[in-house]
Amino acid sequence: MTSTPLGEGNYPEPIITSARSNAGVWRVAALGLALVVVAVVFSVFGDRIPGDWVITFVGLLAVVGVFCLFGLAAGLFRFGGTEERRTVSRAVVDSLPYGAMVADRDGKISYVNGHYGTFAGGMSNGVPVGVPRLFAGQSEASEAIYRLSRAAKDGRAAVEDIRLVGGLGGSAAESARAFWYRVAVRPLPETDEVKKPLSIWTVEDITRDRDNNESAFRDLQRAIDYLDHSPAGFFSADARGAIQYLNSTLTDWLGYDLAEFNSGHLSLGDIVRGDGASLLMRGRGDGEIRTEIIDIDLVRRNGTSFPVRMLHRAARMADGELGETRTLVLDRSSAPDIEEELRAAEVRFSRFFNDTPFAIATLDVEGRIVRTNAPFGRIFKWSGEEKSLELQPLTDLIGEGSREKFARAIKDAAAHQSEIEPVDALLNAEGDHAVRLYVSGSEMSAGSPEQVNVYALDMTDQRKLEAQFAQSQKMQAVGQLAGGVAHDFNNLLTAIIGFSDLLLLKHKPGDPSFSELMQIKQNANRAAGLTRQLLAFSRQQTLRPQVLELPLIVDDLTVLLKRMIGEKNTLQVEHGRNIWPVRADLVQLEQVIINLVVNARDAMPGGGTITLRTGNVTRQEAERLTFKGMVAADYVLIEVQDTGTGMSPDIIEKIFEPFFTTKELGKGTGLGLSTVYGIVKQTEGFIYPVSVVGVGTTFKIYLPPHDQVEAEKVIVAAPVRDLTGHERILIVEDEESVRAFSARALRTTGYEVFEADGGEEALEVLEDLDFKVDLMISDVVMPEMDGPTLLKHVRKTMPNLKVIFVSGYAEESVRRDIEDDQSVEFLPKPYSLDQINTKVKEVLQKIDKDADA
């Protein structure tokens, strides 16, 4: 049976509908029989039945009849017939362009639309067959039909696409052709007519759709093959610069394997040389798609470059976001001979334009950007992902302080002025970025908006270097001044302290003058402390470096530090593992730690925690640090962290300057951190503060590790009790008061002392004494001949002579000579009576021990 075409006035007839129930017919027959019985009763027993009853019965029949007439008119009742009434739902099913069948879960068919009968085998002896039976003879469909049947029994929905060679009919003409059928089953909701659960089966011939899809796929494959093997390269990138597609030609040029390429694994920065990626991330700000011609170099996988011309298209979305790019790539490494010179010139210009270390931009007469080269985005801190630069005023990218001067320069360039002063400007980008802008007029051409050329040099590093150099010059000048002042002060203080000690030998504690002498000495010692800080800041003190183990030094200081910070503060010490040794002056390094801990205590007026850490920093870790001036290398780290008030960036810039302090008047000299800075720098280390206001401050000290495997053993002399002696001592000092005190102090304890006011006189005295001297005490800095020069002359005739150098100040070269000569002892100025006597006794005892050995 074939379905009737659906048109105006036509209704597609179903093949089979469910049998209408006979219950309605039997009800009508029963009602008629009941009326006949009532009529017989009235006729037989009419004389016995009251007339009112008869009238009442007839009235009821009349009312029922009138009600039925109104019900028929209103559509409440319909006359039943042999023909099934036509509903919208059945009309929808009958008009479907594929076969549909309704059956219960046992397979009993209750409804089949007309299209189902068009399938070969859909009818058997005029009766429709179920879908499982329709495909029963097809082995290719057995598994799919089984799954659909199980789904129908379970009340589930299922869909299967079935491929049959020759189709359901199995016609000989198309026996080799593959036919596709989409078979589906789904449960239907319960209805008032049928109480059993029903399912609807659908069978659709999708062969044509499959053929169309396969044809489209083949066409797509051919198109991709054409694109892959075209004589030009092609690629596409997303808004982040990740390459989504590369054709085979371009992958061959670049040296990549197309089979290994995955979308997003390469970026524009991998294939475009230098800053060229920014040129491909523009797009017009108005969203218009425009093709740009860009001459640039691409980078092969092996790192070599080759010139190309790109036909590039990019657009921005309505929200300003960059869309995907489409780029055609032409290889310019070879060209016909007739075009060779022009091609070579264009390649040279494109490389000059895009590989130059400075930014280039062309502007229109209003100062808006028309075109830029590749480094422009890097120098002006602009990312192509943000927004387009095209037609954006260049003044928007520089700080307000330079905009007026730059605007005047643009006007002069547009007027073709020959000499235009460069403009120094800061960028609006985050950070302290500076550029120098050179402006000139552009060659006029018809229809071209390019009127002004701008060349921008990145001056950021130079500005930073200039600032650092100015700061270092200032610190050096202050240091030289401090060192010179300290030298003269130390000579004065040596005499004051020394003669005070000599007077104290004559005035005992009960003497009325004793307290005044003690006041003189104590204040002189305080002044000596200030001069030591000045020398440490100026890095002009003489260090006695030795190999030290930091954890041991910190642990030895812990008791002292806890006493200094008080009970309301807590000190925590944390050591790393296997800390490398360092080579430094023990006393000075201890002073650094003590100063930082004291500052940390003062930064926590309400109490807090001070953490002292040691650790190793490898070269790889140092490379990731961002501290200015720090060279990537191995370091030993000392950290002093507090939980105090913190410091603002303005204060951090000044904390190492001498006499700068944030403490109240009278509570600090401002030399503590400058002293720390000088000691660390003199030890060839680095110190950096890291602070957050309201959180705390951490001082990080990076010292170079000592490369010696075994630490040097420092021999500490036992305390000297007996300070007397009888040896011959030569004192060389150009300051008369210092020389007089030193000579008198040593003569008091029994030594035979000779004096000289300079190096030349010292050599004469030694010659007069026939070079029979046990010890020479010499100042380091003297006119005409300094201490180290004197020592070189003395070594020629007295190679084993012990020498004590005294000085409160020494030049860099002198200090280095002293440090390298381990046979030379050092006594810093100012020194007291007890200190010079003790030092002399220690050195002479070493001479005796060496002679015994």
PDB file of C-alpha atoms in Angstrom, residues 194-376:
ATOM      1  CA  VAL A 194      -5.134   2.052  25.857  1.00  0.00           C
ATOM      2  CA  LYS A 195      -3.929   0.940  29.237  1.00  0.00           C
ATOM      3  CA  LYS A 196      -0.929  -1.065  28.017  1.00  0.00           C
ATOM      4  CA  PRO A 197       2.439   0.778  27.666  1.00  0.00           C
ATOM      5  CA  LEU A 198       3.117   1.535  24.006  1.00  0.00           C
ATOM      6  CA  SER A 199       6.245   2.360  22.013  1.00  0.00           C
ATOM      7  CA  ILE A 200       6.626   4.099  18.694  1.00  0.00           C
ATOM      8  CA  TRP A 201       9.051   2.716  16.130  1.00  0.00           C
ATOM      9  CA  THR A 202      10.356   4.884  13.317  1.00  0.00           C
ATOM     10  CA  VAL A 203      12.250   3.807  10.191  1.00  0.00           C
ATOM     11  CA  GLU A 204      13.881   6.471   8.009  1.00  0.00           C
ATOM     12  CA  ASP A 205      15.880   6.051   4.820  1.00  0.00           C
ATOM     13  CA  ILE A 206      18.910   8.361   5.315  1.00  0.00           C
ATOM     14  CA  THR A 207      20.906   7.114   2.338  1.00  0.00           C
ATOM     15  CA  ARG A 208      20.737  10.471   0.531  1.00  0.00           C
ATOM     16  CA  ASP A 209      21.907  12.388   3.633  1.00  0.00           C
ATOM     17  CA  ARG A 210      24.801   9.997   4.044  1.00  0.00           C
ATOM     18  CA  ASP A 211      25.770  10.357   0.421  1.00  0.00           C
ATOM     19  CA  ASN A 212      25.630  14.156   0.746  1.00  0.00           C
ATOM     20  CA  ASN A 213      27.815  14.089   3.893  1.00  0.00           C
ATOM     21  CA  GLU A 214      30.350  11.816   2.287  1.00  0.00           C
ATOM     22  CA  SER A 215      30.426  14.000  -0.790  1.00  0.00           C
ATOM     23  CA  ALA A 216      30.918  17.133   1.340  1.00  0.00           C
ATOM     24  CA  PHE A 217      33.674  15.387   3.296  1.00  0.00           C
ATOM     25  CA  ARG A 218      35.446  14.383   0.081  1.00  0.00           C
ATOM     26  CA  ASP A 219      35.153  17.955  -1.196  1.00  0.00           C
ATOM     27  CA  LEU A 220      36.560  19.242   2.095  1.00  0.00           C
ATOM     28  CA  GLN A 221      39.448  16.799   1.895  1.00  0.00           C
ATOM     29  CA  ARG A 222      40.204  17.928  -1.641  1.00  0.00           C
ATOM     30  CA  ALA A 223      40.070  21.592  -0.558  1.00  0.00           C
ATOM     31  CA  ILE A 224      42.445  20.920   2.350  1.00  0.00           C
ATOM     32  CA  ASP A 225      44.737  19.001   0.002  1.00  0.00           C
ATOM     33  CA  TYR A 226      44.730  21.919  -2.418  1.00  0.00           C
ATOM     34  CA  LEU A 227      45.527  24.346   0.432  1.00  0.00           C
ATOM     35  CA  ASP A 228      48.216  22.114   1.935  1.00  0.00           C
ATOM     36  CA  HIS A 229      50.092  21.730  -1.329  1.00  0.00           C
ATOM     37  CA  SER A 230      49.570  25.205  -2.700  1.00  0.00           C
ATOM     38  CA  PRO A 231      52.733  27.075  -3.803  1.00  0.00           C
ATOM     39  CA  ALA A 232      52.251  29.564  -0.933  1.00  0.00           C
ATOM     40  CA  GLY A 233      52.310  29.056   2.815  1.00  0.00           C
ATOM     41  CA  PHE A 234      49.248  29.621   4.989  1.00  0.00           C
ATOM     42  CA  PHE A 235      48.616  29.733   8.739  1.00  0.00           C
ATOM     43  CA  SER A 236      45.965  30.892  11.182  1.00  0.00           C
ATOM     44  CA  ALA A 237      46.418  32.035  14.808  1.00  0.00           C
ATOM     45  CA  ASP A 238      43.982  32.779  17.605  1.00  0.00           C
ATOM     46  CA  ALA A 239      43.703  35.934  19.711  1.00  0.00           C
ATOM     47  CA  ARG A 240      46.546  34.805  22.024  1.00  0.00           C
ATOM     48  CA  GLY A 241      48.949  34.147  19.147  1.00  0.00           C
ATOM     49  CA  ALA A 242      48.649  30.336  19.309  1.00  0.00           C
ATOM     50  CA  ILE A 243      48.846  28.843  15.787  1.00  0.00           C
ATOM     51  CA  GLN A 244      45.737  26.807  14.986  1.00  0.00           C
ATOM     52  CA  TYR A 245      46.611  25.715  11.441  1.00  0.00           C
ATOM     53  CA  LEU A 246      49.697  25.402   9.248  1.00  0.00           C
ATOM     54  CA  ASN A 247      49.576  24.137   5.707  1.00  0.00           C
ATOM     55  CA  SER A 248      52.063  21.572   4.423  1.00  0.00           C
ATOM     56  CA  THR A 249      53.975  24.093   2.307  1.00  0.00           C
ATOM     57  CA  LEU A 250      54.713  26.365   5.269  1.00  0.00           C
ATOM     58  CA  THR A 251      55.664  23.471   7.551  1.00  0.00           C
ATOM     59  CA  ASP A 252      58.185  22.321   4.913  1.00  0.00           C
ATOM     60  CA  TRP A 253      59.658  25.829   4.720  1.00  0.00           C
ATOM     61  CA  LEU A 254      59.913  26.034   8.501  1.00  0.00           C
ATOM     62  CA  GLY A 255      61.368  22.539   8.877  1.00  0.00           C
ATOM     63  CA  TYR A 256      58.521  21.066  10.925  1.00  0.00           C
ATOM     64  CA  ASP A 257      56.751  17.734  10.457  1.00  0.00           C
ATOM     65  CA  LEU A 258      53.077  18.274   9.649  1.00  0.00           C
ATOM     66  CA  ALA A 259      52.193  14.913  11.219  1.00  0.00           C
ATOM     67  CA  GLU A 260      53.629  16.130  14.556  1.00  0.00           C
ATOM     68  CA  PHE A 261      51.881  19.499  14.494  1.00  0.00           C
ATOM     69  CA  ASN A 262      49.012  19.938  16.948  1.00  0.00           C
ATOM     70  CA  SER A 263      46.824  22.990  17.180  1.00  0.00           C
ATOM     71  CA  GLY A 264      48.142  25.464  19.741  1.00  0.00           C
ATOM     72  CA  HIS A 265      51.571  23.837  20.214  1.00  0.00           C
ATOM     73  CA  LEU A 266      53.319  26.606  18.275  1.00  0.00           C
ATOM     74  CA  SER A 267      52.937  30.342  18.778  1.00  0.00           C
ATOM     75  CA  LEU A 268      53.680  33.316  16.574  1.00  0.00           C
ATOM     76  CA  GLY A 269      56.773  33.982  18.682  1.00  0.00           C
ATOM     77  CA  ASP A 270      58.159  30.577  17.603  1.00  0.00           C
ATOM     78  CA  ILE A 271      58.059  31.302  13.873  1.00  0.00           C
ATOM     79  CA  VAL A 272      58.302  35.095  13.643  1.00  0.00           C
ATOM     80  CA  ARG A 273      61.669  36.692  14.200  1.00  0.00           C
ATOM     81  CA  GLY A 274      62.208  39.195  17.032  1.00  0.00           C
ATOM     82  CA  ASP A 275      59.285  41.431  17.886  1.00  0.00           C
ATOM     83  CA  GLY A 276      57.471  40.675  14.627  1.00  0.00           C
ATOM     84  CA  ALA A 277      54.676  38.807  16.390  1.00  0.00           C
ATOM     85  CA  SER A 278      53.244  42.128  17.551  1.00  0.00           C
ATOM     86  CA  LEU A 279      52.750  43.176  13.912  1.00  0.00           C
ATOM     87  CA  LEU A 280      50.417  40.225  13.395  1.00  0.00           C
ATOM     88  CA  MET A 281      48.311  40.951  16.476  1.00  0.00           C
ATOM     89  CA  ARG A 282      46.880  44.295  15.427  1.00  0.00           C
ATOM     90  CA  GLY A 283      43.485  44.256  13.760  1.00  0.00           C
ATOM     91  CA  ARG A 284      41.541  47.414  13.089  1.00  0.00           C
ATOM     92  CA  GLY A 285      39.850  49.038  16.027  1.00  0.00           C
ATOM     93  CA  ASP A 286      36.568  49.451  14.113  1.00  0.00           C
ATOM     94  CA  GLY A 287      36.334  45.705  13.458  1.00  0.00           C
ATOM     95  CA  GLU A 288      36.781  46.030   9.693  1.00  0.00           C
ATOM     96  CA  ILE A 289      38.672  43.159   8.098  1.00  0.00           C
ATOM     97  CA  ARG A 290      41.496  44.485   5.950  1.00  0.00           C
ATOM     98  CA  THR A 291      44.372  42.725   4.237  1.00  0.00           C
ATOM     99  CA  GLU A 292      47.821  44.041   5.187  1.00  0.00           C
ATOM    100  CA  ILE A 293      51.067  43.414   3.331  1.00  0.00           C
ATOM    101  CA  ILE A 294      53.896  42.739   5.805  1.00  0.00           C
ATOM    102  CA  ASP A 295      57.498  42.046   4.819  1.00  0.00           C
ATOM    103  CA  ILE A 296      59.268  40.211   7.600  1.00  0.00           C
ATOM    104  CA  ASP A 297      61.578  37.285   8.401  1.00  0.00           C
ATOM    105  CA  LEU A 298      60.356  33.905   9.615  1.00  0.00           C
ATOM    106  CA  VAL A 299      62.472  31.568  11.740  1.00  0.00           C
ATOM    107  CA  ARG A 300      62.992  27.957  10.735  1.00  0.00           C
ATOM    108  CA  ARG A 301      63.092  25.156  13.269  1.00  0.00           C
ATOM    109  CA  ASN A 302      66.901  25.108  13.095  1.00  0.00           C
ATOM    110  CA  GLY A 303      67.077  28.812  14.006  1.00  0.00           C
ATOM    111  CA  THR A 304      67.870  30.203  10.565  1.00  0.00           C
ATOM    112  CA  SER A 305      65.725  32.933   9.036  1.00  0.00           C
ATOM    113  CA  PHE A 306      64.308  33.559   5.586  1.00  0.00           C
ATOM    114  CA  PRO A 307      62.412  36.546   4.184  1.00  0.00           C
ATOM    115  CA  VAL A 308      58.696  36.327   3.393  1.00  0.00           C
ATOM    116  CA  ARG A 309      55.859  38.583   2.362  1.00  0.00           C
ATOM    117  CA  MET A 310      52.636  38.103   4.300  1.00  0.00           C
ATOM    118  CA  LEU A 311      49.126  38.915   3.160  1.00  0.00           C
ATOM    119  CA  HIS A 312      47.649  39.192   6.625  1.00  0.00           C
ATOM    120  CA  ARG A 313      44.052  39.633   7.765  1.00  0.00           C
ATOM    121  CA  ALA A 314      42.898  40.197  11.333  1.00  0.00           C
ATOM    122  CA  ALA A 315      39.801  41.757  12.821  1.00  0.00           C
ATOM    123  CA  ARG A 316      38.566  42.730  16.233  1.00  0.00           C
ATOM    124  CA  MET A 317      35.270  41.605  17.653  1.00  0.00           C
ATOM    125  CA  ALA A 318      32.543  43.949  18.832  1.00  0.00           C
ATOM    126  CA  ASP A 319      33.945  43.806  22.388  1.00  0.00           C
ATOM    127  CA  GLY A 320      37.417  44.776  21.168  1.00  0.00           C
ATOM    128  CA  GLU A 321      38.904  41.288  21.447  1.00  0.00           C
ATOM    129  CA  LEU A 322      41.151  40.184  18.597  1.00  0.00           C
ATOM    130  CA  GLY A 323      39.675  37.498  16.367  1.00  0.00           C
ATOM    131  CA  GLU A 324      41.480  34.700  14.562  1.00  0.00           C
ATOM    132  CA  THR A 325      43.983  35.739  11.915  1.00  0.00           C
ATOM    133  CA  ARG A 326      44.367  34.442   8.356  1.00  0.00           C
ATOM    134  CA  THR A 327      47.800  34.826   6.768  1.00  0.00           C
ATOM    135  CA  LEU A 328      49.117  33.906   3.328  1.00  0.00           C
ATOM    136  CA  VAL A 329      52.920  33.579   3.202  1.00  0.00           C
ATOM    137  CA  LEU A 330      55.011  34.131   0.074  1.00  0.00           C
ATOM    138  CA  ASP A 331      58.650  33.015   0.032  1.00  0.00           C
ATOM    139  CA  ARG A 332      60.868  35.949  -0.965  1.00  0.00           C
ATOM    140  CA  SER A 333      64.162  34.106  -0.726  1.00  0.00           C
ATOM    141  CA  SER A 334      63.983  33.474  -4.483  1.00  0.00           C
ATOM    142  CA  ALA A 335      62.456  35.510  -7.294  1.00  0.00           C
ATOM    143  CA  PRO A 336      62.752  35.912 -11.068  1.00  0.00           C
ATOM    144  CA  ASP A 337      65.976  37.551 -12.192  1.00  0.00           C
ATOM    145  CA  ILE A 338      64.187  40.602 -13.492  1.00  0.00           C
ATOM    146  CA  GLU A 339      62.876  41.311 -10.003  1.00  0.00           C
ATOM    147  CA  GLU A 340      65.993  40.276  -8.071  1.00  0.00           C
ATOM    148  CA  GLU A 341      67.349  43.757  -7.362  1.00  0.00           C
ATOM    149  CA  LEU A 342      63.943  45.080  -6.316  1.00  0.00           C
ATOM    150  CA  ARG A 343      63.348  42.021  -4.152  1.00  0.00           C
ATOM    151  CA  ALA A 344      66.733  42.337  -2.479  1.00  0.00           C
ATOM    152  CA  ALA A 345      66.128  46.019  -1.755  1.00  0.00           C
ATOM    153  CA  GLU A 346      62.712  45.289  -0.244  1.00  0.00           C
ATOM    154  CA  VAL A 347      64.134  42.488   1.912  1.00  0.00           C
ATOM    155  CA  ARG A 348      66.925  44.741   3.160  1.00  0.00           C
ATOM    156  CA  PHE A 349      64.455  47.474   4.015  1.00  0.00           C
ATOM    157  CA  SER A 350      62.023  45.136   5.795  1.00  0.00           C
ATOM    158  CA  ARG A 351      64.846  43.704   7.880  1.00  0.00           C
ATOM    159  CA  PHE A 352      66.123  47.167   8.721  1.00  0.00           C
ATOM    160  CA  PHE A 353      62.604  48.323   9.589  1.00  0.00           C
ATOM    161  CA  ASN A 354      61.663  45.390  11.819  1.00  0.00           C
ATOM    162  CA  ASP A 355      65.044  44.302  13.222  1.00  0.00           C
ATOM    163  CA  THR A 356      66.229  47.722  14.361  1.00  0.00           C
ATOM    164  CA  PRO A 357      66.689  48.017  18.147  1.00  0.00           C
ATOM    165  CA  PHE A 358      64.495  51.115  18.346  1.00  0.00           C
ATOM    166  CA  ALA A 359      60.800  51.675  17.686  1.00  0.00           C
ATOM    167  CA  ILE A 360      59.564  53.337  14.489  1.00  0.00           C
ATOM    168  CA  ALA A 361      56.076  54.690  13.854  1.00  0.00           C
ATOM    169  CA  THR A 362      54.489  56.834  11.169  1.00  0.00           C
ATOM    170  CA  LEU A 363      51.782  59.284  12.230  1.00  0.00           C
ATOM    171  CA  ASP A 364      49.171  61.320  10.420  1.00  0.00           C
ATOM    172  CA  VAL A 365      49.015  65.081  10.744  1.00  0.00           C
ATOM    173  CA  GLU A 366      46.997  64.764  13.982  1.00  0.00           C
ATOM    174  CA  GLY A 367      49.606  62.551  15.624  1.00  0.00           C
ATOM    175  CA  ARG A 368      47.674  59.284  15.274  1.00  0.00           C
ATOM    176  CA  ILE A 369      49.543  56.038  14.590  1.00  0.00           C
ATOM    177  CA  VAL A 370      49.369  54.769  11.015  1.00  0.00           C
ATOM    178  CA  ARG A 371      52.075  52.106  10.969  1.00  0.00           C
ATOM    179  CA  THR A 372      54.677  50.699  13.380  1.00  0.00           C
ATOM    180  CA  ASN A 373      57.597  48.318  13.208  1.00  0.00           C
ATOM    181  CA  ALA A 374      58.008  45.143  15.259  1.00  0.00           C
ATOM    182  CA  PRO A 375      59.944  46.535  18.295  1.00  0.00           C
ATOM    183  CA  PHE A 376      57.344  49.262  18.832  1.00  0.00           C
TER     184      PHE A 376
END
